[in-house]
Amino acid sequence: MTDLIPYIVLVPLAAFAINTLFGSRMKGQMAGWIATIAVFISFFITAGIFFDMLSRPAEERAIHYTMLDWIHVGRIQVNIAYLIDQLSITFMLVITGVGAFIHLYSISYMKGDRGYWRFFVYMNLFIVMMLQLVMADNYLWTFLGWEGVGLCSYLLIGFWYDEDKNNDAAKKAFIVNRIGDFGFLVAMGIMLWLFQSLNYLDVLG
């Protein structure tokens, strides 16, 4: 099951790309079904990894999966990598499981809306960024997930942008997230100074 870890993120990311490029030309509820099926696939993969972890001894219930080398400067190395442990797998099950049923409900709820396909583009991106936030093996990669979640919150809160109250609420959420960004960046700077690393295993160790 370990080899399937990247697909938890890549499948909804692919659905996001398909609906972004072709969603406006799709008929009926096709965009909604593409987005929803993608999140269900992520959920089933996550569930499979969860049960695989349960079959292991407690001390072996952590999976470190590196996809690509990203930043390597002196002693500092940050990779595009995932750390799946008992905490992150719980969040992954919630994100993909609850998220899948929210997508399913939205297929009919959003029917007839002129921004139907755009809504599912935002929703798939939201799932991707939330997964990124909880799966990352380092604070920088987590920070990018945090930024993505903030962007998606802004887009979804202001989805019906022709109403001023929605735009005002979206701006408020965006500004509050920027306050969190400052604290996050300061903390990463302190960690680099103290530990010369942003990897969870190095810092927590």
JSON list of C-alpha atoms in Angstrom, two decimals:
[
{"chain": "A", "resi": 1, "resn": "MET", "atom": "CA", "xyz": [0.00, 0.00, 0.00]},
{"chain": "A", "resi": 2, "resn": "THR", "atom": "CA", "xyz": [2.93, 2.35, 0.59]},
{"chain": "A", "resi": 3, "resn": "ASP", "atom": "CA", "xyz": [3.42, 2.91, -3.14]},
{"chain": "A", "resi": 4, "resn": "LEU", "atom": "CA", "xyz": [-0.10, 4.30, -3.36]},
{"chain": "A", "resi": 5, "resn": "ILE", "atom": "CA", "xyz": [0.55, 7.18, -0.92]},
{"chain": "A", "resi": 6, "resn": "PRO", "atom": "CA", "xyz": [1.22, 9.84, -3.62]},
{"chain": "A", "resi": 7, "resn": "TYR", "atom": "CA", "xyz": [-2.10, 9.01, -5.32]},
{"chain": "A", "resi": 8, "resn": "ILE", "atom": "CA", "xyz": [-4.01, 10.18, -2.24]},
{"chain": "A", "resi": 9, "resn": "VAL", "atom": "CA", "xyz": [-3.03, 13.70, -3.33]},
{"chain": "A", "resi": 10, "resn": "LEU", "atom": "CA", "xyz": [-2.49, 13.18, -7.06]},
{"chain": "A", "resi": 11, "resn": "VAL", "atom": "CA", "xyz": [-5.97, 11.79, -7.87]},
{"chain": "A", "resi": 12, "resn": "PRO", "atom": "CA", "xyz": [-7.95, 14.83, -6.61]},
{"chain": "A", "resi": 13, "resn": "LEU", "atom": "CA", "xyz": [-5.22, 17.04, -8.09]},
{"chain": "A", "resi": 14, "resn": "ALA", "atom": "CA", "xyz": [-5.83, 15.42, -11.48]},
{"chain": "A", "resi": 15, "resn": "ALA", "atom": "CA", "xyz": [-9.59, 15.98, -11.11]},
{"chain": "A", "resi": 16, "resn": "PHE", "atom": "CA", "xyz": [-8.87, 19.62, -10.24]},
{"chain": "A", "resi": 17, "resn": "ALA", "atom": "CA", "xyz": [-6.81, 19.96, -13.44]},
{"chain": "A", "resi": 18, "resn": "ILE", "atom": "CA", "xyz": [-9.44, 18.26, -15.63]},
{"chain": "A", "resi": 19, "resn": "ASN", "atom": "CA", "xyz": [-12.28, 20.42, -14.33]},
{"chain": "A", "resi": 20, "resn": "THR", "atom": "CA", "xyz": [-10.16, 23.57, -14.56]},
{"chain": "A", "resi": 21, "resn": "LEU", "atom": "CA", "xyz": [-9.37, 22.92, -18.22]},
{"chain": "A", "resi": 22, "resn": "PHE", "atom": "CA", "xyz": [-12.62, 21.37, -19.43]},
{"chain": "A", "resi": 23, "resn": "GLY", "atom": "CA", "xyz": [-15.24, 21.93, -16.73]},
{"chain": "A", "resi": 24, "resn": "SER", "atom": "CA", "xyz": [-16.92, 24.90, -18.41]},
{"chain": "A", "resi": 25, "resn": "ARG", "atom": "CA", "xyz": [-17.62, 22.73, -21.47]},
{"chain": "A", "resi": 26, "resn": "MET", "atom": "CA", "xyz": [-18.93, 19.71, -19.60]},
{"chain": "A", "resi": 27, "resn": "LYS", "atom": "CA", "xyz": [-22.63, 18.92, -19.74]},
{"chain": "A", "resi": 28, "resn": "GLY", "atom": "CA", "xyz": [-24.89, 18.23, -16.79]},
{"chain": "A", "resi": 29, "resn": "GLN", "atom": "CA", "xyz": [-23.20, 17.19, -13.57]},
{"chain": "A", "resi": 30, "resn": "MET", "atom": "CA", "xyz": [-20.10, 15.63, -15.10]},
{"chain": "A", "resi": 31, "resn": "ALA", "atom": "CA", "xyz": [-17.69, 18.02, -13.33]},
{"chain": "A", "resi": 32, "resn": "GLY", "atom": "CA", "xyz": [-19.26, 17.17, -9.98]},
{"chain": "A", "resi": 33, "resn": "TRP", "atom": "CA", "xyz": [-18.99, 13.43, -10.51]},
{"chain": "A", "resi": 34, "resn": "ILE", "atom": "CA", "xyz": [-15.34, 13.66, -11.63]},
{"chain": "A", "resi": 35, "resn": "ALA", "atom": "CA", "xyz": [-14.46, 15.66, -8.51]},
{"chain": "A", "resi": 36, "resn": "THR", "atom": "CA", "xyz": [-16.43, 13.37, -6.19]},
{"chain": "A", "resi": 37, "resn": "ILE", "atom": "CA", "xyz": [-15.11, 10.07, -7.54]},
{"chain": "A", "resi": 38, "resn": "ALA", "atom": "CA", "xyz": [-11.56, 11.38, -7.22]},
{"chain": "A", "resi": 39, "resn": "VAL", "atom": "CA", "xyz": [-12.02, 12.12, -3.50]},
{"chain": "A", "resi": 40, "resn": "PHE", "atom": "CA", "xyz": [-13.64, 8.72, -2.90]},
{"chain": "A", "resi": 41, "resn": "ILE", "atom": "CA", "xyz": [-10.60, 7.07, -4.53]},
{"chain": "A", "resi": 42, "resn": "SER", "atom": "CA", "xyz": [-8.34, 9.01, -2.15]},
{"chain": "A", "resi": 43, "resn": "PHE", "atom": "CA", "xyz": [-10.48, 7.86, 0.78]},
{"chain": "A", "resi": 44, "resn": "PHE", "atom": "CA", "xyz": [-10.29, 4.18, -0.21]},
{"chain": "A", "resi": 45, "resn": "ILE", "atom": "CA", "xyz": [-6.49, 4.39, -0.59]},
{"chain": "A", "resi": 46, "resn": "THR", "atom": "CA", "xyz": [-6.23, 6.12, 2.80]},
{"chain": "A", "resi": 47, "resn": "ALA", "atom": "CA", "xyz": [-8.44, 3.48, 4.41]},
{"chain": "A", "resi": 48, "resn": "GLY", "atom": "CA", "xyz": [-6.24, 0.74, 2.94]},
{"chain": "A", "resi": 49, "resn": "ILE", "atom": "CA", "xyz": [-3.12, 2.34, 4.38]},
{"chain": "A", "resi": 50, "resn": "PHE", "atom": "CA", "xyz": [-4.89, 2.78, 7.73]},
{"chain": "A", "resi": 51, "resn": "PHE", "atom": "CA", "xyz": [-5.70, -0.94, 8.00]},
{"chain": "A", "resi": 52, "resn": "ASP", "atom": "CA", "xyz": [-2.19, -1.81, 6.83]},
{"chain": "A", "resi": 53, "resn": "MET", "atom": "CA", "xyz": [-0.80, 0.33, 9.66]},
{"chain": "A", "resi": 54, "resn": "LEU", "atom": "CA", "xyz": [-3.09, -1.40, 12.19]},
{"chain": "A", "resi": 55, "resn": "SER", "atom": "CA", "xyz": [-1.55, -4.73, 11.24]},
{"chain": "A", "resi": 56, "resn": "ARG", "atom": "CA", "xyz": [1.92, -3.47, 12.24]},
{"chain": "A", "resi": 57, "resn": "PRO", "atom": "CA", "xyz": [3.47, -3.25, 15.72]},
{"chain": "A", "resi": 58, "resn": "ALA", "atom": "CA", "xyz": [2.83, 0.16, 17.34]},
{"chain": "A", "resi": 59, "resn": "GLU", "atom": "CA", "xyz": [6.47, 1.28, 16.95]},
{"chain": "A", "resi": 60, "resn": "GLU", "atom": "CA", "xyz": [6.32, 0.66, 13.18]},
{"chain": "A", "resi": 61, "resn": "ARG", "atom": "CA", "xyz": [3.16, 2.65, 12.51]},
{"chain": "A", "resi": 62, "resn": "ALA", "atom": "CA", "xyz": [4.89, 5.50, 10.71]},
{"chain": "A", "resi": 63, "resn": "ILE", "atom": "CA", "xyz": [5.61, 5.66, 6.98]},
{"chain": "A", "resi": 64, "resn": "HIS", "atom": "CA", "xyz": [8.11, 8.12, 5.51]},
{"chain": "A", "resi": 65, "resn": "TYR", "atom": "CA", "xyz": [7.67, 8.48, 1.75]},
{"chain": "A", "resi": 66, "resn": "THR", "atom": "CA", "xyz": [9.95, 10.76, -0.30]},
{"chain": "A", "resi": 67, "resn": "MET", "atom": "CA", "xyz": [8.83, 11.76, -3.78]},
{"chain": "A", "resi": 68, "resn": "LEU", "atom": "CA", "xyz": [11.46, 14.28, -4.89]},
{"chain": "A", "resi": 69, "resn": "ASP", "atom": "CA", "xyz": [14.49, 16.18, -3.62]},
{"chain": "A", "resi": 70, "resn": "TRP", "atom": "CA", "xyz": [13.54, 19.85, -3.41]},
{"chain": "A", "resi": 71, "resn": "ILE", "atom": "CA", "xyz": [15.91, 22.15, -1.51]},
{"chain": "A", "resi": 72, "resn": "HIS", "atom": "CA", "xyz": [19.44, 21.22, -0.52]},
{"chain": "A", "resi": 73, "resn": "VAL", "atom": "CA", "xyz": [21.61, 24.05, 0.83]},
{"chain": "A", "resi": 74, "resn": "GLY", "atom": "CA", "xyz": [24.51, 23.05, 3.08]},
{"chain": "A", "resi": 75, "resn": "ARG", "atom": "CA", "xyz": [23.09, 21.00, 5.95]},
{"chain": "A", "resi": 76, "resn": "ILE", "atom": "CA", "xyz": [19.55, 22.09, 5.17]},
{"chain": "A", "resi": 77, "resn": "GLN", "atom": "CA", "xyz": [17.57, 19.62, 3.08]},
{"chain": "A", "resi": 78, "resn": "VAL", "atom": "CA", "xyz": [13.85, 19.87, 2.39]},
{"chain": "A", "resi": 79, "resn": "ASN", "atom": "CA", "xyz": [12.15, 17.25, 0.23]},
{"chain": "A", "resi": 80, "resn": "ILE", "atom": "CA", "xyz": [8.74, 16.81, -1.29]},
{"chain": "A", "resi": 81, "resn": "ALA", "atom": "CA", "xyz": [7.90, 14.02, 1.12]},
{"chain": "A", "resi": 82, "resn": "TYR", "atom": "CA", "xyz": [5.13, 12.65, 3.32]},
{"chain": "A", "resi": 83, "resn": "LEU", "atom": "CA", "xyz": [5.16, 11.41, 6.89]},
{"chain": "A", "resi": 84, "resn": "ILE", "atom": "CA", "xyz": [2.17, 9.18, 7.59]},
{"chain": "A", "resi": 85, "resn": "ASP", "atom": "CA", "xyz": [1.75, 8.35, 11.27]},
{"chain": "A", "resi": 86, "resn": "GLN", "atom": "CA", "xyz": [-1.22, 7.58, 13.52]},
{"chain": "A", "resi": 87, "resn": "LEU", "atom": "CA", "xyz": [-2.12, 11.26, 13.88]},
{"chain": "A", "resi": 88, "resn": "SER", "atom": "CA", "xyz": [-1.87, 12.21, 10.22]},
{"chain": "A", "resi": 89, "resn": "ILE", "atom": "CA", "xyz": [-3.74, 9.11, 8.99]},
{"chain": "A", "resi": 90, "resn": "THR", "atom": "CA", "xyz": [-6.64, 10.06, 11.28]},
{"chain": "A", "resi": 91, "resn": "PHE", "atom": "CA", "xyz": [-6.83, 13.51, 9.74]},
{"chain": "A", "resi": 92, "resn": "MET", "atom": "CA", "xyz": [-6.49, 12.02, 6.25]},
{"chain": "A", "resi": 93, "resn": "LEU", "atom": "CA", "xyz": [-9.48, 9.75, 6.86]},
{"chain": "A", "resi": 94, "resn": "VAL", "atom": "CA", "xyz": [-11.56, 12.72, 8.01]},
{"chain": "A", "resi": 95, "resn": "ILE", "atom": "CA", "xyz": [-10.50, 14.94, 5.09]},
{"chain": "A", "resi": 96, "resn": "THR", "atom": "CA", "xyz": [-11.12, 12.34, 2.39]},
{"chain": "A", "resi": 97, "resn": "GLY", "atom": "CA", "xyz": [-14.08, 10.58, 4.02]},
{"chain": "A", "resi": 98, "resn": "VAL", "atom": "CA", "xyz": [-16.11, 13.60, 5.10]},
{"chain": "A", "resi": 99, "resn": "GLY", "atom": "CA", "xyz": [-14.87, 15.50, 2.06]},
{"chain": "A", "resi": 100, "resn": "ALA", "atom": "CA", "xyz": [-16.10, 12.80, -0.32]},
{"chain": "A", "resi": 101, "resn": "PHE", "atom": "CA", "xyz": [-19.63, 12.94, 1.09]},
{"chain": "A", "resi": 102, "resn": "ILE", "atom": "CA", "xyz": [-19.65, 16.74, 1.01]},
{"chain": "A", "resi": 103, "resn": "HIS", "atom": "CA", "xyz": [-18.73, 16.49, -2.68]},
{"chain": "A", "resi": 104, "resn": "LEU", "atom": "CA", "xyz": [-21.49, 13.91, -3.22]},
{"chain": "A", "resi": 105, "resn": "TYR", "atom": "CA", "xyz": [-24.11, 16.10, -1.52]},
{"chain": "A", "resi": 106, "resn": "SER", "atom": "CA", "xyz": [-22.96, 19.13, -3.53]},
{"chain": "A", "resi": 107, "resn": "ILE", "atom": "CA", "xyz": [-23.59, 17.41, -6.87]},
{"chain": "A", "resi": 108, "resn": "SER", "atom": "CA", "xyz": [-27.32, 17.97, -6.51]},
{"chain": "A", "resi": 109, "resn": "TYR", "atom": "CA", "xyz": [-27.14, 20.96, -4.12]},
{"chain": "A", "resi": 110, "resn": "MET", "atom": "CA", "xyz": [-25.19, 23.05, -6.66]},
{"chain": "A", "resi": 111, "resn": "LYS", "atom": "CA", "xyz": [-27.20, 21.85, -9.66]},
{"chain": "A", "resi": 112, "resn": "GLY", "atom": "CA", "xyz": [-28.16, 24.72, -11.93]},
{"chain": "A", "resi": 113, "resn": "ASP", "atom": "CA", "xyz": [-25.65, 27.18, -10.45]},
{"chain": "A", "resi": 114, "resn": "ARG", "atom": "CA", "xyz": [-23.80, 29.11, -13.15]},
{"chain": "A", "resi": 115, "resn": "GLY", "atom": "CA", "xyz": [-20.50, 28.45, -11.34]},
{"chain": "A", "resi": 116, "resn": "TYR", "atom": "CA", "xyz": [-21.17, 24.71, -10.90]},
{"chain": "A", "resi": 117, "resn": "TRP", "atom": "CA", "xyz": [-17.91, 23.46, -12.40]},
{"chain": "A", "resi": 118, "resn": "ARG", "atom": "CA", "xyz": [-15.90, 26.23, -10.68]},
{"chain": "A", "resi": 119, "resn": "PHE", "atom": "CA", "xyz": [-17.24, 25.17, -7.28]},
{"chain": "A", "resi": 120, "resn": "PHE", "atom": "CA", "xyz": [-15.87, 21.65, -7.74]},
{"chain": "A", "resi": 121, "resn": "VAL", "atom": "CA", "xyz": [-12.54, 23.02, -8.94]},
{"chain": "A", "resi": 122, "resn": "TYR", "atom": "CA", "xyz": [-12.24, 24.90, -5.65]},
{"chain": "A", "resi": 123, "resn": "MET", "atom": "CA", "xyz": [-13.41, 21.91, -3.62]},
{"chain": "A", "resi": 124, "resn": "ASN", "atom": "CA", "xyz": [-10.88, 19.52, -5.16]},
{"chain": "A", "resi": 125, "resn": "LEU", "atom": "CA", "xyz": [-8.11, 22.03, -4.61]},
{"chain": "A", "resi": 126, "resn": "PHE", "atom": "CA", "xyz": [-9.26, 22.41, -0.99]},
{"chain": "A", "resi": 127, "resn": "ILE", "atom": "CA", "xyz": [-8.97, 18.64, -0.47]},
{"chain": "A", "resi": 128, "resn": "VAL", "atom": "CA", "xyz": [-5.48, 18.61, -2.02]},
{"chain": "A", "resi": 129, "resn": "MET", "atom": "CA", "xyz": [-4.25, 21.44, 0.18]},
{"chain": "A", "resi": 130, "resn": "MET", "atom": "CA", "xyz": [-5.72, 20.00, 3.39]},
{"chain": "A", "resi": 131, "resn": "LEU", "atom": "CA", "xyz": [-4.03, 16.68, 2.63]},
{"chain": "A", "resi": 132, "resn": "GLN", "atom": "CA", "xyz": [-0.79, 18.51, 1.95]},
{"chain": "A", "resi": 133, "resn": "LEU", "atom": "CA", "xyz": [-1.12, 20.26, 5.30]},
{"chain": "A", "resi": 134, "resn": "VAL", "atom": "CA", "xyz": [-1.41, 17.04, 7.33]},
{"chain": "A", "resi": 135, "resn": "MET", "atom": "CA", "xyz": [0.77, 14.69, 5.26]},
{"chain": "A", "resi": 136, "resn": "ALA", "atom": "CA", "xyz": [3.92, 16.81, 4.83]},
{"chain": "A", "resi": 137, "resn": "ASP", "atom": "CA", "xyz": [7.12, 15.62, 6.52]},
{"chain": "A", "resi": 138, "resn": "ASN", "atom": "CA", "xyz": [8.49, 19.15, 6.97]},
{"chain": "A", "resi": 139, "resn": "TYR", "atom": "CA", "xyz": [7.30, 22.55, 8.13]},
{"chain": "A", "resi": 140, "resn": "LEU", "atom": "CA", "xyz": [7.89, 24.32, 4.79]},
{"chain": "A", "resi": 141, "resn": "TRP", "atom": "CA", "xyz": [5.76, 21.82, 2.89]},
{"chain": "A", "resi": 142, "resn": "THR", "atom": "CA", "xyz": [3.12, 22.12, 5.63]},
{"chain": "A", "resi": 143, "resn": "PHE", "atom": "CA", "xyz": [3.27, 25.92, 5.25]},
{"chain": "A", "resi": 144, "resn": "LEU", "atom": "CA", "xyz": [2.50, 25.65, 1.53]},
{"chain": "A", "resi": 145, "resn": "GLY", "atom": "CA", "xyz": [-0.49, 23.47, 2.39]},
{"chain": "A", "resi": 146, "resn": "TRP", "atom": "CA", "xyz": [-1.58, 26.10, 4.94]},
{"chain": "A", "resi": 147, "resn": "GLU", "atom": "CA", "xyz": [-1.32, 28.79, 2.25]},
{"chain": "A", "resi": 148, "resn": "GLY", "atom": "CA", "xyz": [-3.38, 26.67, -0.13]},
{"chain": "A", "resi": 149, "resn": "VAL", "atom": "CA", "xyz": [-6.08, 26.11, 2.47]},
{"chain": "A", "resi": 150, "resn": "GLY", "atom": "CA", "xyz": [-6.19, 29.87, 3.05]},
{"chain": "A", "resi": 151, "resn": "LEU", "atom": "CA", "xyz": [-6.58, 30.51, -0.67]},
{"chain": "A", "resi": 152, "resn": "CYS", "atom": "CA", "xyz": [-9.37, 27.94, -1.00]},
{"chain": "A", "resi": 153, "resn": "SER", "atom": "CA", "xyz": [-11.16, 29.37, 2.03]},
{"chain": "A", "resi": 154, "resn": "TYR", "atom": "CA", "xyz": [-11.07, 32.78, 0.37]},
{"chain": "A", "resi": 155, "resn": "LEU", "atom": "CA", "xyz": [-12.38, 31.38, -2.94]},
{"chain": "A", "resi": 156, "resn": "LEU", "atom": "CA", "xyz": [-15.18, 29.31, -1.37]},
{"chain": "A", "resi": 157, "resn": "ILE", "atom": "CA", "xyz": [-16.36, 31.93, 1.12]},
{"chain": "A", "resi": 158, "resn": "GLY", "atom": "CA", "xyz": [-16.56, 34.45, -1.70]},
{"chain": "A", "resi": 159, "resn": "PHE", "atom": "CA", "xyz": [-17.91, 31.96, -4.23]},
{"chain": "A", "resi": 160, "resn": "TRP", "atom": "CA", "xyz": [-21.08, 33.99, -4.83]},
{"chain": "A", "resi": 161, "resn": "TYR", "atom": "CA", "xyz": [-19.03, 37.13, -5.33]},
{"chain": "A", "resi": 162, "resn": "ASP", "atom": "CA", "xyz": [-21.94, 39.23, -6.59]},
{"chain": "A", "resi": 163, "resn": "GLU", "atom": "CA", "xyz": [-23.03, 39.65, -2.94]},
{"chain": "A", "resi": 164, "resn": "ASP", "atom": "CA", "xyz": [-20.98, 42.17, -0.95]},
{"chain": "A", "resi": 165, "resn": "LYS", "atom": "CA", "xyz": [-21.36, 40.29, 2.35]},
{"chain": "A", "resi": 166, "resn": "ASN", "atom": "CA", "xyz": [-19.65, 37.25, 0.83]},
{"chain": "A", "resi": 167, "resn": "ASN", "atom": "CA", "xyz": [-16.78, 39.34, -0.50]},
{"chain": "A", "resi": 168, "resn": "ASP", "atom": "CA", "xyz": [-16.33, 41.03, 2.88]},
{"chain": "A", "resi": 169, "resn": "ALA", "atom": "CA", "xyz": [-16.27, 37.69, 4.69]},
{"chain": "A", "resi": 170, "resn": "ALA", "atom": "CA", "xyz": [-13.74, 36.28, 2.21]},
{"chain": "A", "resi": 171, "resn": "LYS", "atom": "CA", "xyz": [-11.45, 39.29, 2.67]},
{"chain": "A", "resi": 172, "resn": "LYS", "atom": "CA", "xyz": [-11.69, 38.99, 6.45]},
{"chain": "A", "resi": 173, "resn": "ALA", "atom": "CA", "xyz": [-10.69, 35.31, 6.35]},
{"chain": "A", "resi": 174, "resn": "PHE", "atom": "CA", "xyz": [-7.81, 36.10, 3.98]},
{"chain": "A", "resi": 175, "resn": "ILE", "atom": "CA", "xyz": [-6.43, 38.84, 6.22]},
{"chain": "A", "resi": 176, "resn": "VAL", "atom": "CA", "xyz": [-6.66, 36.74, 9.41]},
{"chain": "A", "resi": 177, "resn": "ASN", "atom": "CA", "xyz": [-4.76, 33.94, 7.66]},
{"chain": "A", "resi": 178, "resn": "ARG", "atom": "CA", "xyz": [-1.95, 36.38, 6.83]},
{"chain": "A", "resi": 179, "resn": "ILE", "atom": "CA", "xyz": [-1.52, 37.05, 10.56]},
{"chain": "A", "resi": 180, "resn": "GLY", "atom": "CA", "xyz": [-1.02, 33.32, 11.05]},
{"chain": "A", "resi": 181, "resn": "ASP", "atom": "CA", "xyz": [1.49, 33.33, 8.19]},
{"chain": "A", "resi": 182, "resn": "PHE", "atom": "CA", "xyz": [3.73, 35.79, 10.03]},
{"chain": "A", "resi": 183, "resn": "GLY", "atom": "CA", "xyz": [3.90, 33.61, 13.13]},
{"chain": "A", "resi": 184, "resn": "PHE", "atom": "CA", "xyz": [4.53, 30.50, 11.03]},
{"chain": "A", "resi": 185, "resn": "LEU", "atom": "CA", "xyz": [7.41, 32.15, 9.12]},
{"chain": "A", "resi": 186, "resn": "VAL", "atom": "CA", "xyz": [9.02, 33.44, 12.32]},
{"chain": "A", "resi": 187, "resn": "ALA", "atom": "CA", "xyz": [8.81, 29.95, 13.85]},
{"chain": "A", "resi": 188, "resn": "MET", "atom": "CA", "xyz": [10.43, 28.37, 10.77]},
{"chain": "A", "resi": 189, "resn": "GLY", "atom": "CA", "xyz": [13.24, 30.93, 10.94]},
{"chain": "A", "resi": 190, "resn": "ILE", "atom": "CA", "xyz": [13.89, 30.06, 14.60]},
{"chain": "A", "resi": 191, "resn": "MET", "atom": "CA", "xyz": [13.90, 26.33, 13.78]},
{"chain": "A", "resi": 192, "resn": "LEU", "atom": "CA", "xyz": [16.42, 26.84, 10.99]},
{"chain": "A", "resi": 193, "resn": "TRP", "atom": "CA", "xyz": [18.65, 28.79, 13.37]},
{"chain": "A", "resi": 194, "resn": "LEU", "atom": "CA", "xyz": [18.44, 26.23, 16.17]},
{"chain": "A", "resi": 195, "resn": "PHE", "atom": "CA", "xyz": [18.29, 22.92, 14.28]},
{"chain": "A", "resi": 196, "resn": "GLN", "atom": "CA", "xyz": [19.41, 23.68, 10.69]},
{"chain": "A", "resi": 197, "resn": "SER", "atom": "CA", "xyz": [16.38, 21.69, 9.59]},
{"chain": "A", "resi": 198, "resn": "LEU", "atom": "CA", "xyz": [12.66, 22.03, 8.93]},
{"chain": "A", "resi": 199, "resn": "ASN", "atom": "CA", "xyz": [11.95, 18.29, 8.96]},
{"chain": "A", "resi": 200, "resn": "TYR", "atom": "CA", "xyz": [9.57, 17.09, 11.68]},
{"chain": "A", "resi": 201, "resn": "LEU", "atom": "CA", "xyz": [11.73, 14.11, 12.64]},
{"chain": "A", "resi": 202, "resn": "ASP", "atom": "CA", "xyz": [14.82, 16.32, 13.09]},
{"chain": "A", "resi": 203, "resn": "VAL", "atom": "CA", "xyz": [13.10, 19.09, 15.04]},
{"chain": "A", "resi": 204, "resn": "LEU", "atom": "CA", "xyz": [11.00, 16.86, 17.29]},
{"chain": "A", "resi": 205, "resn": "GLY", "atom": "CA", "xyz": [13.92, 14.51, 17.83]}
]
